mmCIF file of C-alpha atoms in Angstrom:
data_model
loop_
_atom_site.group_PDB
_atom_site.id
_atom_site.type_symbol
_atom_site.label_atom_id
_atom_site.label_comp_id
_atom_site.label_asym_id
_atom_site.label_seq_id
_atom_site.Cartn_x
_atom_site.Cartn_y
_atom_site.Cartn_z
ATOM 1 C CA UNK A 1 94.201 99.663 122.091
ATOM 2 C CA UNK A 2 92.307 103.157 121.800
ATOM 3 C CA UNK A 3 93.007 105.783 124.740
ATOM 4 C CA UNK A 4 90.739 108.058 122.935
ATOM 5 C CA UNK A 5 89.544 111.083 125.281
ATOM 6 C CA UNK A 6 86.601 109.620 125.499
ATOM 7 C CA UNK A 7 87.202 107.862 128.967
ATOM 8 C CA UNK A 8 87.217 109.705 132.238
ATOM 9 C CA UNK A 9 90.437 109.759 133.912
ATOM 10 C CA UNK A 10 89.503 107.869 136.697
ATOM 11 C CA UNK A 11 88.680 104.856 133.737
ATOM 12 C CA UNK A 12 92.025 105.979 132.681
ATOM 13 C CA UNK A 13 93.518 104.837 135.782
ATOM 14 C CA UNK A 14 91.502 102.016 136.090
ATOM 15 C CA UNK A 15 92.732 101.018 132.361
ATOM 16 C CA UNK A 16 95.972 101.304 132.692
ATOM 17 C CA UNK A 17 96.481 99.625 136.289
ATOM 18 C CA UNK A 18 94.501 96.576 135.004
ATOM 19 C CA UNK A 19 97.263 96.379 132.140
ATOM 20 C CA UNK A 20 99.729 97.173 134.397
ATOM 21 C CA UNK A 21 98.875 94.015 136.477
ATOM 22 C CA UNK A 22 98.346 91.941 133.770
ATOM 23 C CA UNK A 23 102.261 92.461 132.506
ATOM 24 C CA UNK A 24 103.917 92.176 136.133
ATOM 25 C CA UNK A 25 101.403 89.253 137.168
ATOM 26 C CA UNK A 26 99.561 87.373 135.084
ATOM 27 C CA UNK A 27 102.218 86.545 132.792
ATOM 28 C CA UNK A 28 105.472 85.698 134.957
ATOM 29 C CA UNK A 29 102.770 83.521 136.809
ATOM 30 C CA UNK A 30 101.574 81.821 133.727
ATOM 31 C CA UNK A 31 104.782 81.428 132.637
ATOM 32 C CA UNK A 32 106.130 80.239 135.849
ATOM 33 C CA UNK A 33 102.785 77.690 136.260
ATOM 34 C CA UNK A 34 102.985 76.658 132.103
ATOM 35 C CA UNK A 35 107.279 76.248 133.133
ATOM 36 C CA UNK A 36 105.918 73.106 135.071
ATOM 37 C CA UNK A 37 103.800 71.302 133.090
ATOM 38 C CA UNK A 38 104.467 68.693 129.805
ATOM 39 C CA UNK A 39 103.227 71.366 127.734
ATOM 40 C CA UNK A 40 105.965 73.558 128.169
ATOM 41 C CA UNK A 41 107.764 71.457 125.251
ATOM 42 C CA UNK A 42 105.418 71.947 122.504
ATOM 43 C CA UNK A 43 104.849 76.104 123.405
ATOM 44 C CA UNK A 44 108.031 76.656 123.649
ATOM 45 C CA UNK A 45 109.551 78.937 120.865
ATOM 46 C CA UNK A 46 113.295 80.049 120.128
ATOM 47 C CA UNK A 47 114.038 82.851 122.161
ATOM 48 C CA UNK A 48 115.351 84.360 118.941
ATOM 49 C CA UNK A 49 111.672 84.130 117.605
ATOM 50 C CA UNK A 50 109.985 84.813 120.826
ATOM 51 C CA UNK A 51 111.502 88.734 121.116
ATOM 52 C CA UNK A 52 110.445 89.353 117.481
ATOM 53 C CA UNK A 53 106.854 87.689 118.045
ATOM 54 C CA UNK A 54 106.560 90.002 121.258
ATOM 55 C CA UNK A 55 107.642 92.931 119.518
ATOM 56 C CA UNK A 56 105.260 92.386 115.966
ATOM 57 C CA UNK A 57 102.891 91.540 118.565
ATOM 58 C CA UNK A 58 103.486 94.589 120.554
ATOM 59 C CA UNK A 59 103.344 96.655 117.248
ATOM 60 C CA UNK A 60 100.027 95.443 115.603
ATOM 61 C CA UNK A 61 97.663 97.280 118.531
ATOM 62 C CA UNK A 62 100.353 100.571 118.823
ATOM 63 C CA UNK A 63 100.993 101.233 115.160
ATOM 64 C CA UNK A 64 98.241 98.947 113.550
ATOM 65 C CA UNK A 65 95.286 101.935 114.490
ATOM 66 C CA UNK A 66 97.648 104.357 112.762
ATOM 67 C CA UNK A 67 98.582 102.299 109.087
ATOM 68 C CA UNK A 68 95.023 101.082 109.263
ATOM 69 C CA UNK A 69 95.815 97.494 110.356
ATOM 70 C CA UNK A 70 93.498 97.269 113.021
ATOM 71 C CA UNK A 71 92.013 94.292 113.692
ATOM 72 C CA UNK A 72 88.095 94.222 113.949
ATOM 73 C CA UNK A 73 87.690 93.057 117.169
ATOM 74 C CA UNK A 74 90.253 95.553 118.876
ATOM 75 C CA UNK A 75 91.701 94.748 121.959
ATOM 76 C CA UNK A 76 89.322 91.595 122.333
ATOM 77 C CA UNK A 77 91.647 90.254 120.041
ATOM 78 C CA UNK A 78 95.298 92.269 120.548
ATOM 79 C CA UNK A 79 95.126 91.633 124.049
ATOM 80 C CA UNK A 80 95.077 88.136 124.267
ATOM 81 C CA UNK A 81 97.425 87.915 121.156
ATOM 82 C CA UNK A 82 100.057 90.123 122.895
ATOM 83 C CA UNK A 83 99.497 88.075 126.665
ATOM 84 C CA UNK A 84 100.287 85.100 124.522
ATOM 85 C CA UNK A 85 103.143 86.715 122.938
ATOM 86 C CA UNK A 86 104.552 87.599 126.308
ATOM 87 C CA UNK A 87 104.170 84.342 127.820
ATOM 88 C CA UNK A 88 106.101 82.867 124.665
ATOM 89 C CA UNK A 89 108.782 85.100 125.487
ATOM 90 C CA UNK A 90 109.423 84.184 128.855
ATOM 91 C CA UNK A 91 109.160 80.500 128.520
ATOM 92 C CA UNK A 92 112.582 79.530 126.986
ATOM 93 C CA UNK A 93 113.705 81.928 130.227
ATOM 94 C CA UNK A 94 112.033 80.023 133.033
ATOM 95 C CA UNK A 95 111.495 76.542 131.244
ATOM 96 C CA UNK A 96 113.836 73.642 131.014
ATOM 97 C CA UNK A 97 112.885 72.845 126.926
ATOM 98 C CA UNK A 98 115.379 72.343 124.149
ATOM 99 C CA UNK A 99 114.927 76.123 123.203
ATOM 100 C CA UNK A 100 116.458 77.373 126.641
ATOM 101 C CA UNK A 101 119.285 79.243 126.464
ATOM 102 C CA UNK A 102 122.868 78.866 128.000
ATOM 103 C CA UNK A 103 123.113 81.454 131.299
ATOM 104 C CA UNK A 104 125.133 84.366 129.661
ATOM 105 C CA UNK A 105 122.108 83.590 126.609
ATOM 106 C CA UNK A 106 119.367 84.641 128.817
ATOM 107 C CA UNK A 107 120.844 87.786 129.904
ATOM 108 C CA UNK A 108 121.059 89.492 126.525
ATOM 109 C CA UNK A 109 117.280 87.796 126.035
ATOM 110 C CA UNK A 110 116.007 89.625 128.531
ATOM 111 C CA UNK A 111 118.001 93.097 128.226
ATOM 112 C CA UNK A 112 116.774 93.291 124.260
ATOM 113 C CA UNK A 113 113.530 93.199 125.950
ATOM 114 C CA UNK A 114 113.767 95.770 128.477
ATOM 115 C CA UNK A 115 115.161 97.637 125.748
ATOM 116 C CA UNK A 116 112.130 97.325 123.251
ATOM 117 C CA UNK A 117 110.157 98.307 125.997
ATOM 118 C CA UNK A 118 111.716 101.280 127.024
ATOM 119 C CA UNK A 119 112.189 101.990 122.868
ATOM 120 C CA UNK A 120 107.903 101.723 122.950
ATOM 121 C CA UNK A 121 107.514 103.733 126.241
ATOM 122 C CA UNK A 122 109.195 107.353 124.306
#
């Protein structure tokens, strides 16, 4: 995603609450709504690919503008890559599919992401 200067800071705001919603909302409730349908089965991933999917996905956007990796349609296409990525990585948490971990499994699941996300934010 490019926070270049050239947006006002208002458009700033505006940015960055939009992605801010789209985290905290839009993907717990498409996970929670995708959780409850037959589909939930065939989207569901191993949570031990799902954190690494989230992160590479994370990564491309963040680091991909800087190696020269970016792709051409910018965040037309990250943003909807790393949404997707995020929902993957919640469904073996709030879906009942043969890639849901035990209790004490989804704990640790979780934490490593907190923790990747607080290892981006610095």
């Amino acid at each position: 995603m490019d926070h270049g200067t050239h947006l006002s800071p208002l458009a700033s705001v505006v940015t960055m609450a939009w992605s801010g919603l789209l985290v905290t909302a839009l993907v717990p409730g498409a996970a929670r709504l995708l959780a409850r349908t037959p589909l939930r089965e065939r989207l569901s991933v191993p949570a031990s690919v799902a954190l690494p999917l989230l992160v590479l996905t994370h990564a491309w956007p963040v680091l991909g503008q800087h190696v020269g990796l970016r792709p051409p349609g910018g965040a037309l296409v990250t943003r909807p890559a790393l949404l997707t990525a995020a929902v993957l990585f919640r469904l073996p948490v709030t879906a009942h599919t043969r890639h849901r971990p035990s209790d004490p499994g989804r704990c640790p699941h979780l934490f490593l992401a907190a923790r990747r996300g607080d290892a981006l934010a610095r």
